[in-house]
Amino acid sequence: MSEHRKVVIAGSGPAGLTAALYTARAQLSPVVIEGEPSSTSDQPGGQLMLTTDVENFPGFPDGIMGPELMMNIRSQAARFGAELLTQKVSRVDLSHSPFGVWVGDAEAAEPTYEAETLIVATGAQSLWLGIPGEDRLLGHGVSSCATCDGFFFRNHEIAVVGGGDSALEEAIFLTRFATKVTVIHRREELRASQIMQDRARQNPAIEFRWNTRVTAVLGEEKLTGIEVADTVTGETAVLPVTGLFVAVGHEPNTAIVKGQLELEDNGYIRTFGGSKTSVGGVFACGDVQDHYYRQAITAAGSGCMAAIDAERWLEEQGS
């Protein structure tokens, strides 16, 4: 039989765990379906589990390791009664309330949980290049977030891969720290808006390398360079950069709610007046609905919002 819960939270990054902390303190006995360690998209703890030093999360003047921060928030939520389940949500049914939430067998006749409210905090995943050494040096010279990691590259020469607005925003931001930023693009024309192109071209610290793709990252314990290839001639070279920022896009983890919740044109969950979605009683927080800020602290803040929205929704329903 399905287990009835007032609050079910899908996802356990800063957003999901903060929502768990707040709903647990409100005596709503939330269950958090964290995700699975073997999953590339729904890893327990979110993308901070793949991050080394976090120096921009308030309250840690000396910084804190990403996994340690997430375990601290997880323990705090558990302390107040949140139940944590290290599995993935395989299916949801949002056509009626209470909502059906399946864990494990998506074809089971009965859902695992019947949820009066559902908080979707499944996050988003950075798109990577899939080249040798990339995984090994993630957090050791390879990054997908200039705002998070740019400070560590003061007086370095670094490269940014991508041709859209995000790539140029990253490159421009990184010129605050780096002595030189090389934008690597596989074509000879950028996809970015003209205003962003103009800003980047006018920045003396930015250079462009056209018709180029990165084929490997070099270094054992930290990045020492990248191997690149000309997409026209096939000629290869090594660039002696000590930082590589991959800005080829993000993909929100919305597979379980597609066709049931209203999404933005870019695939992120559309929210209204905070964390409310197009279905009453369903709330979204963190990177699954935020394609602009994408910071741990803003994700945590939106998790707080989702928890309060869910609590008030339950009160309005007399639950």
PDB file of C-alpha atoms in Angstrom:
ATOM      1  CA  MET A   1       0.000   0.000   0.000  1.00  0.00           C
ATOM      2  CA  SER A   2       1.061   3.571  -0.611  1.00  0.00           C
ATOM      3  CA  GLU A   3       2.349   5.563   2.337  1.00  0.00           C
ATOM      4  CA  HIS A   4       0.558   8.873   2.866  1.00  0.00           C
ATOM      5  CA  ARG A   5       2.815  11.904   3.517  1.00  0.00           C
ATOM      6  CA  LYS A   6       2.124  15.592   3.881  1.00  0.00           C
ATOM      7  CA  VAL A   7       5.401  16.524   2.146  1.00  0.00           C
ATOM      8  CA  VAL A   8       7.555  14.587  -0.290  1.00  0.00           C
ATOM      9  CA  ILE A   9      10.755  16.224  -1.556  1.00  0.00           C
ATOM     10  CA  ALA A  10      12.433  14.975  -4.729  1.00  0.00           C
ATOM     11  CA  GLY A  11      16.120  15.877  -4.699  1.00  0.00           C
ATOM     12  CA  SER A  12      18.690  16.646  -2.025  1.00  0.00           C
ATOM     13  CA  GLY A  13      20.933  19.498  -3.096  1.00  0.00           C
ATOM     14  CA  PRO A  14      20.978  22.773  -1.143  1.00  0.00           C
ATOM     15  CA  ALA A  15      17.377  23.445  -2.227  1.00  0.00           C
ATOM     16  CA  GLY A  16      15.915  20.063  -1.335  1.00  0.00           C
ATOM     17  CA  LEU A  17      17.704  19.749   1.997  1.00  0.00           C
ATOM     18  CA  THR A  18      16.818  23.286   3.054  1.00  0.00           C
ATOM     19  CA  ALA A  19      13.186  22.559   2.180  1.00  0.00           C
ATOM     20  CA  ALA A  20      13.500  19.418   4.309  1.00  0.00           C
ATOM     21  CA  LEU A  21      14.950  21.382   7.228  1.00  0.00           C
ATOM     22  CA  TYR A  22      12.138  23.934   7.194  1.00  0.00           C
ATOM     23  CA  THR A  23       9.282  21.456   6.709  1.00  0.00           C
ATOM     24  CA  ALA A  24      10.719  19.171   9.397  1.00  0.00           C
ATOM     25  CA  ARG A  25      10.861  22.073  11.864  1.00  0.00           C
ATOM     26  CA  ALA A  26       7.239  22.800  10.944  1.00  0.00           C
ATOM     27  CA  GLN A  27       6.350  19.271  12.130  1.00  0.00           C
ATOM     28  CA  LEU A  28       5.378  18.125   8.612  1.00  0.00           C
ATOM     29  CA  SER A  29       7.532  14.963   8.709  1.00  0.00           C
ATOM     30  CA  PRO A  30       8.949  15.280   5.179  1.00  0.00           C
ATOM     31  CA  VAL A  31      10.505  12.402   3.295  1.00  0.00           C
ATOM     32  CA  VAL A  32      13.416  13.341   1.040  1.00  0.00           C
ATOM     33  CA  ILE A  33      14.089  11.063  -1.904  1.00  0.00           C
ATOM     34  CA  GLU A  34      17.731  11.988  -2.303  1.00  0.00           C
ATOM     35  CA  GLY A  35      18.736  10.349  -5.553  1.00  0.00           C
ATOM     36  CA  GLU A  36      21.278   7.611  -6.172  1.00  0.00           C
ATOM     37  CA  PRO A  37      25.095   7.839  -5.977  1.00  0.00           C
ATOM     38  CA  SER A  38      25.445   6.042  -9.315  1.00  0.00           C
ATOM     39  CA  SER A  39      23.280   8.602 -11.114  1.00  0.00           C
ATOM     40  CA  THR A  40      24.893  11.406 -13.152  1.00  0.00           C
ATOM     41  CA  SER A  41      21.768  13.556 -12.957  1.00  0.00           C
ATOM     42  CA  ASP A  42      20.245  12.897  -9.513  1.00  0.00           C
ATOM     43  CA  GLN A  43      23.256  12.521  -7.248  1.00  0.00           C
ATOM     44  CA  PRO A  44      22.491  12.878  -3.530  1.00  0.00           C
ATOM     45  CA  GLY A  45      23.681  16.293  -2.403  1.00  0.00           C
ATOM     46  CA  GLY A  46      23.580  17.733  -5.898  1.00  0.00           C
ATOM     47  CA  GLN A  47      26.455  19.348  -7.773  1.00  0.00           C
ATOM     48  CA  LEU A  48      28.174  20.491  -4.578  1.00  0.00           C
ATOM     49  CA  MET A  49      29.181  16.868  -4.049  1.00  0.00           C
ATOM     50  CA  LEU A  50      31.500  17.369  -7.028  1.00  0.00           C
ATOM     51  CA  THR A  51      32.920  20.644  -5.708  1.00  0.00           C
ATOM     52  CA  THR A  52      36.052  21.140  -3.623  1.00  0.00           C
ATOM     53  CA  ASP A  53      36.399  24.476  -1.790  1.00  0.00           C
ATOM     54  CA  VAL A  54      33.231  26.529  -1.331  1.00  0.00           C
ATOM     55  CA  GLU A  55      34.217  30.021  -0.206  1.00  0.00           C
ATOM     56  CA  ASN A  56      31.076  32.018  -1.015  1.00  0.00           C
ATOM     57  CA  PHE A  57      28.534  30.277   1.228  1.00  0.00           C
ATOM     58  CA  PRO A  58      27.810  32.592   4.194  1.00  0.00           C
ATOM     59  CA  GLY A  59      28.972  31.455   7.605  1.00  0.00           C
ATOM     60  CA  PHE A  60      32.246  29.813   6.606  1.00  0.00           C
ATOM     61  CA  PRO A  61      34.976  32.481   6.630  1.00  0.00           C
ATOM     62  CA  ASP A  62      37.673  29.910   5.877  1.00  0.00           C
ATOM     63  CA  GLY A  63      35.596  28.084   3.273  1.00  0.00           C
ATOM     64  CA  ILE A  64      34.230  24.548   3.396  1.00  0.00           C
ATOM     65  CA  MET A  65      34.413  21.522   1.133  1.00  0.00           C
ATOM     66  CA  GLY A  66      31.276  21.000  -0.955  1.00  0.00           C
ATOM     67  CA  PRO A  67      30.538  17.454   0.274  1.00  0.00           C
ATOM     68  CA  GLU A  68      31.069  18.536   3.900  1.00  0.00           C
ATOM     69  CA  LEU A  69      28.626  21.419   3.504  1.00  0.00           C
ATOM     70  CA  MET A  70      25.972  19.119   2.061  1.00  0.00           C
ATOM     71  CA  MET A  71      26.449  16.507   4.791  1.00  0.00           C
ATOM     72  CA  ASN A  72      26.093  19.234   7.414  1.00  0.00           C
ATOM     73  CA  ILE A  73      22.794  20.427   5.942  1.00  0.00           C
ATOM     74  CA  ARG A  74      21.635  16.816   5.579  1.00  0.00           C
ATOM     75  CA  SER A  75      22.411  16.083   9.246  1.00  0.00           C
ATOM     76  CA  GLN A  76      20.633  19.268  10.301  1.00  0.00           C
ATOM     77  CA  ALA A  77      17.479  18.253   8.413  1.00  0.00           C
ATOM     78  CA  ALA A  78      17.620  14.735   9.852  1.00  0.00           C
ATOM     79  CA  ARG A  79      18.043  16.148  13.370  1.00  0.00           C
ATOM     80  CA  PHE A  80      14.606  17.757  13.116  1.00  0.00           C
ATOM     81  CA  GLY A  81      12.928  14.627  11.792  1.00  0.00           C
ATOM     82  CA  ALA A  82      13.317  14.622   8.018  1.00  0.00           C
ATOM     83  CA  GLU A  83      13.391  11.094   6.635  1.00  0.00           C
ATOM     84  CA  LEU A  84      16.027  10.585   3.922  1.00  0.00           C
ATOM     85  CA  LEU A  85      15.795   7.856   1.324  1.00  0.00           C
ATOM     86  CA  THR A  86      18.825   7.285  -0.925  1.00  0.00           C
ATOM     87  CA  GLN A  87      16.888   6.282  -4.017  1.00  0.00           C
ATOM     88  CA  LYS A  88      15.475   8.013  -7.096  1.00  0.00           C
ATOM     89  CA  VAL A  89      11.958   9.117  -7.890  1.00  0.00           C
ATOM     90  CA  SER A  90      11.105   7.055 -10.932  1.00  0.00           C
ATOM     91  CA  ARG A  91       7.663   8.467 -11.706  1.00  0.00           C
ATOM     92  CA  VAL A  92       5.080  10.953 -10.453  1.00  0.00           C
ATOM     93  CA  ASP A  93       1.387  11.387 -11.145  1.00  0.00           C
ATOM     94  CA  LEU A  94       0.306  15.001 -10.711  1.00  0.00           C
ATOM     95  CA  SER A  95      -3.142  14.605 -12.274  1.00  0.00           C
ATOM     96  CA  HIS A  96      -4.919  14.567  -8.916  1.00  0.00           C
ATOM     97  CA  SER A  97      -4.263  15.119  -5.230  1.00  0.00           C
ATOM     98  CA  PRO A  98      -2.791  13.411  -3.310  1.00  0.00           C
ATOM     99  CA  PHE A  99       0.000  13.026  -5.848  1.00  0.00           C
ATOM    100  CA  GLY A 100       1.491   9.659  -6.660  1.00  0.00           C
ATOM    101  CA  VAL A 101       5.251   9.320  -6.205  1.00  0.00           C
ATOM    102  CA  TRP A 102       6.967   6.110  -7.304  1.00  0.00           C
ATOM    103  CA  VAL A 103      10.373   5.044  -6.001  1.00  0.00           C
ATOM    104  CA  GLY A 104      11.987   2.100  -7.735  1.00  0.00           C
ATOM    105  CA  ASP A 105       9.604   0.258 -10.052  1.00  0.00           C
ATOM    106  CA  ALA A 106       7.884   2.917 -12.149  1.00  0.00           C
ATOM    107  CA  GLU A 107       5.413   0.334 -13.443  1.00  0.00           C
ATOM    108  CA  ALA A 108       4.123  -0.670 -10.022  1.00  0.00           C
ATOM    109  CA  ALA A 109       0.341  -0.472  -9.721  1.00  0.00           C
ATOM    110  CA  GLU A 110       0.472   1.601  -6.548  1.00  0.00           C
ATOM    111  CA  PRO A 111       2.787   4.550  -5.897  1.00  0.00           C
ATOM    112  CA  THR A 112       5.295   4.344  -3.064  1.00  0.00           C
ATOM    113  CA  TYR A 113       3.933   7.559  -1.567  1.00  0.00           C
ATOM    114  CA  GLU A 114       0.759   9.584  -1.762  1.00  0.00           C
ATOM    115  CA  ALA A 115       1.851  13.175  -1.213  1.00  0.00           C
ATOM    116  CA  GLU A 116      -0.350  16.071  -0.215  1.00  0.00           C
ATOM    117  CA  THR A 117       2.438  18.353  -1.435  1.00  0.00           C
ATOM    118  CA  LEU A 118       5.437  17.657  -3.645  1.00  0.00           C
ATOM    119  CA  ILE A 119       8.585  19.790  -3.704  1.00  0.00           C
ATOM    120  CA  VAL A 120      10.658  19.242  -6.838  1.00  0.00           C
ATOM    121  CA  ALA A 121      14.334  19.982  -6.184  1.00  0.00           C
ATOM    122  CA  THR A 122      15.975  17.689  -8.710  1.00  0.00           C
ATOM    123  CA  GLY A 123      18.456  20.324  -9.886  1.00  0.00           C
ATOM    124  CA  ALA A 124      20.252  20.612 -13.190  1.00  0.00           C
ATOM    125  CA  GLN A 125      23.379  19.089 -14.573  1.00  0.00           C
ATOM    126  CA  SER A 126      26.219  20.865 -16.319  1.00  0.00           C
ATOM    127  CA  LEU A 127      26.890  19.647 -19.825  1.00  0.00           C
ATOM    128  CA  TRP A 128      30.476  18.501 -20.154  1.00  0.00           C
ATOM    129  CA  LEU A 129      32.820  17.853 -23.049  1.00  0.00           C
ATOM    130  CA  GLY A 130      33.294  14.145 -22.366  1.00  0.00           C
ATOM    131  CA  ILE A 131      37.045  14.253 -22.967  1.00  0.00           C
ATOM    132  CA  PRO A 132      39.910  12.385 -21.272  1.00  0.00           C
ATOM    133  CA  GLY A 133      40.907  13.811 -17.896  1.00  0.00           C
ATOM    134  CA  GLU A 134      37.845  16.025 -17.493  1.00  0.00           C
ATOM    135  CA  ASP A 135      36.269  14.036 -14.657  1.00  0.00           C
ATOM    136  CA  ARG A 136      39.589  13.519 -12.890  1.00  0.00           C
ATOM    137  CA  LEU A 137      40.449  17.222 -12.762  1.00  0.00           C
ATOM    138  CA  LEU A 138      36.988  18.538 -11.953  1.00  0.00           C
ATOM    139  CA  GLY A 139      37.559  20.925  -9.063  1.00  0.00           C
ATOM    140  CA  HIS A 140      41.314  20.888  -9.721  1.00  0.00           C
ATOM    141  CA  GLY A 141      41.439  23.319 -12.614  1.00  0.00           C
ATOM    142  CA  VAL A 142      38.284  22.244 -14.465  1.00  0.00           C
ATOM    143  CA  SER A 143      35.039  24.021 -13.567  1.00  0.00           C
ATOM    144  CA  SER A 144      31.633  24.976 -14.906  1.00  0.00           C
ATOM    145  CA  CYS A 145      31.044  28.002 -12.669  1.00  0.00           C
ATOM    146  CA  ALA A 146      33.099  31.187 -12.923  1.00  0.00           C
ATOM    147  CA  THR A 147      31.204  32.846 -10.075  1.00  0.00           C
ATOM    148  CA  CYS A 148      32.036  29.899  -7.815  1.00  0.00           C
ATOM    149  CA  ASP A 149      35.663  29.341  -8.753  1.00  0.00           C
ATOM    150  CA  GLY A 150      37.010  32.428 -10.537  1.00  0.00           C
ATOM    151  CA  PHE A 151      38.753  33.753  -7.419  1.00  0.00           C
ATOM    152  CA  PHE A 152      41.070  30.724  -7.385  1.00  0.00           C
ATOM    153  CA  PHE A 153      42.514  31.711 -10.766  1.00  0.00           C
ATOM    154  CA  ARG A 154      43.968  35.077  -9.915  1.00  0.00           C
ATOM    155  CA  ASN A 155      46.894  35.851 -12.259  1.00  0.00           C
ATOM    156  CA  HIS A 156      46.373  32.629 -14.225  1.00  0.00           C
ATOM    157  CA  GLU A 157      45.901  32.097 -17.948  1.00  0.00           C
ATOM    158  CA  ILE A 158      42.651  30.231 -18.469  1.00  0.00           C
ATOM    159  CA  ALA A 159      40.292  29.065 -21.203  1.00  0.00           C
ATOM    160  CA  VAL A 160      36.524  29.106 -21.571  1.00  0.00           C
ATOM    161  CA  VAL A 161      34.778  26.660 -23.905  1.00  0.00           C
ATOM    162  CA  GLY A 162      31.525  27.754 -25.541  1.00  0.00           C
ATOM    163  CA  GLY A 163      29.991  30.257 -27.895  1.00  0.00           C
ATOM    164  CA  GLY A 164      26.794  31.443 -26.222  1.00  0.00           C
ATOM    165  CA  ASP A 165      25.926  34.244 -23.832  1.00  0.00           C
ATOM    166  CA  SER A 166      26.851  32.127 -20.807  1.00  0.00           C
ATOM    167  CA  ALA A 167      30.340  31.465 -22.153  1.00  0.00           C
ATOM    168  CA  LEU A 168      31.000  35.135 -22.810  1.00  0.00           C
ATOM    169  CA  GLU A 169      29.547  36.167 -19.444  1.00  0.00           C
ATOM    170  CA  GLU A 170      31.928  33.694 -17.796  1.00  0.00           C
ATOM    171  CA  ALA A 171      34.873  34.955 -19.845  1.00  0.00           C
ATOM    172  CA  ILE A 172      34.195  38.612 -19.042  1.00  0.00           C
ATOM    173  CA  PHE A 173      33.765  37.836 -15.336  1.00  0.00           C
ATOM    174  CA  LEU A 174      36.996  35.844 -15.271  1.00  0.00           C
ATOM    175  CA  THR A 175      39.029  38.778 -16.594  1.00  0.00           C
ATOM    176  CA  ARG A 176      38.684  40.232 -13.078  1.00  0.00           C
ATOM    177  CA  PHE A 177      41.129  37.555 -11.944  1.00  0.00           C
ATOM    178  CA  ALA A 178      42.978  36.009 -14.879  1.00  0.00           C
ATOM    179  CA  THR A 179      45.729  37.683 -16.866  1.00  0.00           C
ATOM    180  CA  LYS A 180      44.382  36.169 -20.082  1.00  0.00           C
ATOM    181  CA  VAL A 181      41.166  34.384 -21.034  1.00  0.00           C
ATOM    182  CA  THR A 182      40.990  32.398 -24.265  1.00  0.00           C
ATOM    183  CA  VAL A 183      37.487  31.668 -25.553  1.00  0.00           C
ATOM    184  CA  ILE A 184      37.493  28.401 -27.490  1.00  0.00           C
ATOM    185  CA  HIS A 185      34.703  27.847 -29.979  1.00  0.00           C
ATOM    186  CA  ARG A 186      34.254  25.021 -32.456  1.00  0.00           C
ATOM    187  CA  ARG A 187      32.898  27.337 -35.132  1.00  0.00           C
ATOM    188  CA  GLU A 188      34.010  30.705 -36.467  1.00  0.00           C
ATOM    189  CA  GLU A 189      30.841  32.511 -35.423  1.00  0.00           C
ATOM    190  CA  LEU A 190      29.453  32.901 -31.914  1.00  0.00           C
ATOM    191  CA  ARG A 191      25.880  32.096 -30.894  1.00  0.00           C
ATOM    192  CA  ALA A 192      25.902  34.838 -28.258  1.00  0.00           C
ATOM    193  CA  SER A 193      23.861  38.018 -28.517  1.00  0.00           C
ATOM    194  CA  GLN A 194      25.538  40.891 -30.322  1.00  0.00           C
ATOM    195  CA  ILE A 195      25.840  43.004 -27.192  1.00  0.00           C
ATOM    196  CA  MET A 196      27.714  40.213 -25.397  1.00  0.00           C
ATOM    197  CA  GLN A 197      29.959  39.682 -28.413  1.00  0.00           C
ATOM    198  CA  ASP A 198      30.790  43.381 -28.501  1.00  0.00           C
ATOM    199  CA  ARG A 199      31.647  43.440 -24.795  1.00  0.00           C
ATOM    200  CA  ALA A 200      33.901  40.415 -25.099  1.00  0.00           C
ATOM    201  CA  ARG A 201      35.687  41.634 -28.215  1.00  0.00           C
ATOM    202  CA  GLN A 202      36.352  44.995 -26.592  1.00  0.00           C
ATOM    203  CA  ASN A 203      37.935  43.399 -23.530  1.00  0.00           C
ATOM    204  CA  PRO A 204      41.733  43.396 -24.004  1.00  0.00           C
ATOM    205  CA  ALA A 205      42.192  40.358 -21.752  1.00  0.00           C
ATOM    206  CA  ILE A 206      40.014  38.108 -23.962  1.00  0.00           C
ATOM    207  CA  GLU A 207      41.272  36.270 -27.027  1.00  0.00           C
ATOM    208  CA  PHE A 208      39.315  33.982 -29.341  1.00  0.00           C
ATOM    209  CA  ARG A 209      40.381  30.682 -30.828  1.00  0.00           C
ATOM    210  CA  TRP A 210      38.009  29.772 -33.646  1.00  0.00           C
ATOM    211  CA  ASN A 211      37.241  26.410 -35.266  1.00  0.00           C
ATOM    212  CA  THR A 212      38.769  24.688 -32.268  1.00  0.00           C
ATOM    213  CA  ARG A 213      37.691  21.938 -29.936  1.00  0.00           C
ATOM    214  CA  VAL A 214      39.269  20.703 -26.719  1.00  0.00           C
ATOM    215  CA  THR A 215      40.295  17.068 -27.054  1.00  0.00           C
ATOM    216  CA  ALA A 216      41.913  16.388 -23.654  1.00  0.00           C
ATOM    217  CA  VAL A 217      42.848  18.038 -20.370  1.00  0.00           C
ATOM    218  CA  LEU A 218      46.364  17.528 -19.101  1.00  0.00           C
ATOM    219  CA  GLY A 219      47.783  17.113 -15.634  1.00  0.00           C
ATOM    220  CA  GLU A 220      47.717  14.561 -12.841  1.00  0.00           C
ATOM    221  CA  GLU A 221      46.666  16.334  -9.636  1.00  0.00           C
ATOM    222  CA  LYS A 222      45.875  19.724 -11.198  1.00  0.00           C
ATOM    223  CA  LEU A 223      45.348  21.131 -14.675  1.00  0.00           C
ATOM    224  CA  THR A 224      48.567  22.001 -16.497  1.00  0.00           C
ATOM    225  CA  GLY A 225      47.223  22.486 -20.005  1.00  0.00           C
ATOM    226  CA  ILE A 226      44.676  21.433 -22.584  1.00  0.00           C
ATOM    227  CA  GLU A 227      45.028  19.695 -25.916  1.00  0.00           C
ATOM    228  CA  VAL A 228      43.070  21.323 -28.749  1.00  0.00           C
ATOM    229  CA  ALA A 229      42.398  20.416 -32.361  1.00  0.00           C
ATOM    230  CA  ASP A 230      41.525  22.578 -35.352  1.00  0.00           C
ATOM    231  CA  THR A 231      38.105  21.463 -36.633  1.00  0.00           C
ATOM    232  CA  VAL A 232      39.085  22.365 -40.219  1.00  0.00           C
ATOM    233  CA  THR A 233      42.681  21.145 -40.577  1.00  0.00           C
ATOM    234  CA  GLY A 234      42.824  18.615 -37.751  1.00  0.00           C
ATOM    235  CA  GLU A 235      46.050  20.180 -36.503  1.00  0.00           C
ATOM    236  CA  THR A 236      46.595  19.747 -32.758  1.00  0.00           C
ATOM    237  CA  ALA A 237      48.287  21.931 -30.176  1.00  0.00           C
ATOM    238  CA  VAL A 238      48.684  22.270 -26.423  1.00  0.00           C
ATOM    239  CA  LEU A 239      47.588  25.438 -24.621  1.00  0.00           C
ATOM    240  CA  PRO A 240      49.416  25.914 -21.294  1.00  0.00           C
ATOM    241  CA  VAL A 241      46.369  27.118 -19.331  1.00  0.00           C
ATOM    242  CA  THR A 242      45.851  26.325 -15.671  1.00  0.00           C
ATOM    243  CA  GLY A 243      42.078  26.739 -15.691  1.00  0.00           C
ATOM    244  CA  LEU A 244      39.351  25.433 -17.990  1.00  0.00           C
ATOM    245  CA  PHE A 245      35.757  26.610 -17.657  1.00  0.00           C
ATOM    246  CA  VAL A 246      33.208  24.580 -19.598  1.00  0.00           C
ATOM    247  CA  ALA A 247      30.227  26.748 -20.557  1.00  0.00           C
ATOM    248  CA  VAL A 248      28.361  24.664 -23.100  1.00  0.00           C
ATOM    249  CA  GLY A 249      25.085  24.672 -21.190  1.00  0.00           C
ATOM    250  CA  HIS A 250      23.048  23.079 -18.411  1.00  0.00           C
ATOM    251  CA  GLU A 251      20.170  20.640 -18.553  1.00  0.00           C
ATOM    252  CA  PRO A 252      17.456  20.705 -15.877  1.00  0.00           C
ATOM    253  CA  ASN A 253      16.455  17.344 -14.425  1.00  0.00           C
ATOM    254  CA  THR A 254      12.777  17.555 -15.314  1.00  0.00           C
ATOM    255  CA  ALA A 255      12.180  14.128 -16.849  1.00  0.00           C
ATOM    256  CA  ILE A 256       9.727  13.034 -14.137  1.00  0.00           C
ATOM    257  CA  VAL A 257       7.487  16.101 -14.541  1.00  0.00           C
ATOM    258  CA  LYS A 258       7.554  16.687 -18.296  1.00  0.00           C
ATOM    259  CA  GLY A 259       4.036  16.870 -19.662  1.00  0.00           C
ATOM    260  CA  GLN A 260       2.627  17.418 -16.162  1.00  0.00           C
ATOM    261  CA  LEU A 261       4.101  20.779 -15.130  1.00  0.00           C
ATOM    262  CA  GLU A 262       4.422  23.901 -17.234  1.00  0.00           C
ATOM    263  CA  LEU A 263       8.025  24.408 -18.331  1.00  0.00           C
ATOM    264  CA  GLU A 264       9.905  27.423 -19.635  1.00  0.00           C
ATOM    265  CA  ASP A 265      11.042  27.418 -23.264  1.00  0.00           C
ATOM    266  CA  ASN A 266      14.506  26.349 -22.080  1.00  0.00           C
ATOM    267  CA  GLY A 267      13.094  23.342 -20.225  1.00  0.00           C
ATOM    268  CA  TYR A 268      13.238  24.649 -16.652  1.00  0.00           C
ATOM    269  CA  ILE A 269      10.134  24.438 -14.446  1.00  0.00           C
ATOM    270  CA  ARG A 270       8.089  27.624 -14.595  1.00  0.00           C
ATOM    271  CA  THR A 271       7.319  29.045 -11.155  1.00  0.00           C
ATOM    272  CA  PHE A 272       4.877  31.737 -10.116  1.00  0.00           C
ATOM    273  CA  GLY A 273       5.170  34.106  -7.162  1.00  0.00           C
ATOM    274  CA  GLY A 274       7.937  32.169  -5.463  1.00  0.00           C
ATOM    275  CA  SER A 275       8.014  28.390  -5.818  1.00  0.00           C
ATOM    276  CA  LYS A 276       4.461  27.671  -6.993  1.00  0.00           C
ATOM    277  CA  THR A 277       4.123  25.673 -10.199  1.00  0.00           C
ATOM    278  CA  SER A 278       1.255  25.255 -12.639  1.00  0.00           C
ATOM    279  CA  VAL A 279      -0.201  22.513 -10.396  1.00  0.00           C
ATOM    280  CA  GLY A 280      -1.525  23.505  -6.985  1.00  0.00           C
ATOM    281  CA  GLY A 281       0.346  21.740  -4.203  1.00  0.00           C
ATOM    282  CA  VAL A 282       3.462  21.171  -6.317  1.00  0.00           C
ATOM    283  CA  PHE A 283       6.436  23.459  -5.700  1.00  0.00           C
ATOM    284  CA  ALA A 284       9.846  23.768  -7.359  1.00  0.00           C
ATOM    285  CA  CYS A 285      13.106  25.148  -6.031  1.00  0.00           C
ATOM    286  CA  GLY A 286      16.790  25.277  -6.855  1.00  0.00           C
ATOM    287  CA  ASP A 287      18.445  24.780 -10.207  1.00  0.00           C
ATOM    288  CA  VAL A 288      15.525  22.842 -11.685  1.00  0.00           C
ATOM    289  CA  GLN A 289      13.704  26.184 -11.924  1.00  0.00           C
ATOM    290  CA  ASP A 290      16.612  28.671 -11.819  1.00  0.00           C
ATOM    291  CA  HIS A 291      18.711  29.017 -14.974  1.00  0.00           C
ATOM    292  CA  TYR A 292      20.052  32.458 -14.061  1.00  0.00           C
ATOM    293  CA  TYR A 293      21.729  32.484 -10.636  1.00  0.00           C
ATOM    294  CA  ARG A 294      22.631  28.803 -10.139  1.00  0.00           C
ATOM    295  CA  GLN A 295      24.347  29.331  -6.773  1.00  0.00           C
ATOM    296  CA  ALA A 296      24.225  27.168  -3.662  1.00  0.00           C
ATOM    297  CA  ILE A 297      22.994  30.066  -1.542  1.00  0.00           C
ATOM    298  CA  THR A 298      20.169  31.015  -3.926  1.00  0.00           C
ATOM    299  CA  ALA A 299      19.172  27.349  -4.173  1.00  0.00           C
ATOM    300  CA  ALA A 300      19.031  27.113  -0.386  1.00  0.00           C
ATOM    301  CA  GLY A 301      16.949  30.299  -0.245  1.00  0.00           C
ATOM    302  CA  SER A 302      14.492  28.963  -2.788  1.00  0.00           C
ATOM    303  CA  GLY A 303      14.262  25.727  -0.786  1.00  0.00           C
ATOM    304  CA  CYS A 304      13.173  27.799   2.213  1.00  0.00           C
ATOM    305  CA  MET A 305      10.573  29.514   0.020  1.00  0.00           C
ATOM    306  CA  ALA A 306       9.227  26.183  -1.238  1.00  0.00           C
ATOM    307  CA  ALA A 307       8.919  24.855   2.311  1.00  0.00           C
ATOM    308  CA  ILE A 308       6.990  27.914   3.496  1.00  0.00           C
ATOM    309  CA  ASP A 309       4.796  27.852   0.374  1.00  0.00           C
ATOM    310  CA  ALA A 310       4.028  24.169   0.966  1.00  0.00           C
ATOM    311  CA  GLU A 311       3.265  24.749   4.649  1.00  0.00           C
ATOM    312  CA  ARG A 312       0.865  27.588   3.865  1.00  0.00           C
ATOM    313  CA  TRP A 313      -0.784  25.605   1.082  1.00  0.00           C
ATOM    314  CA  LEU A 314      -1.447  22.761   3.508  1.00  0.00           C
ATOM    315  CA  GLU A 315      -2.949  25.223   5.999  1.00  0.00           C
ATOM    316  CA  GLU A 316      -5.235  26.615   3.300  1.00  0.00           C
ATOM    317  CA  GLN A 317      -6.411  23.084   2.531  1.00  0.00           C
ATOM    318  CA  GLY A 318      -7.138  22.513   6.214  1.00  0.00           C
ATOM    319  CA  SER A 319      -4.534  19.777   6.420  1.00  0.00           C
TER     320      SER A 319
END
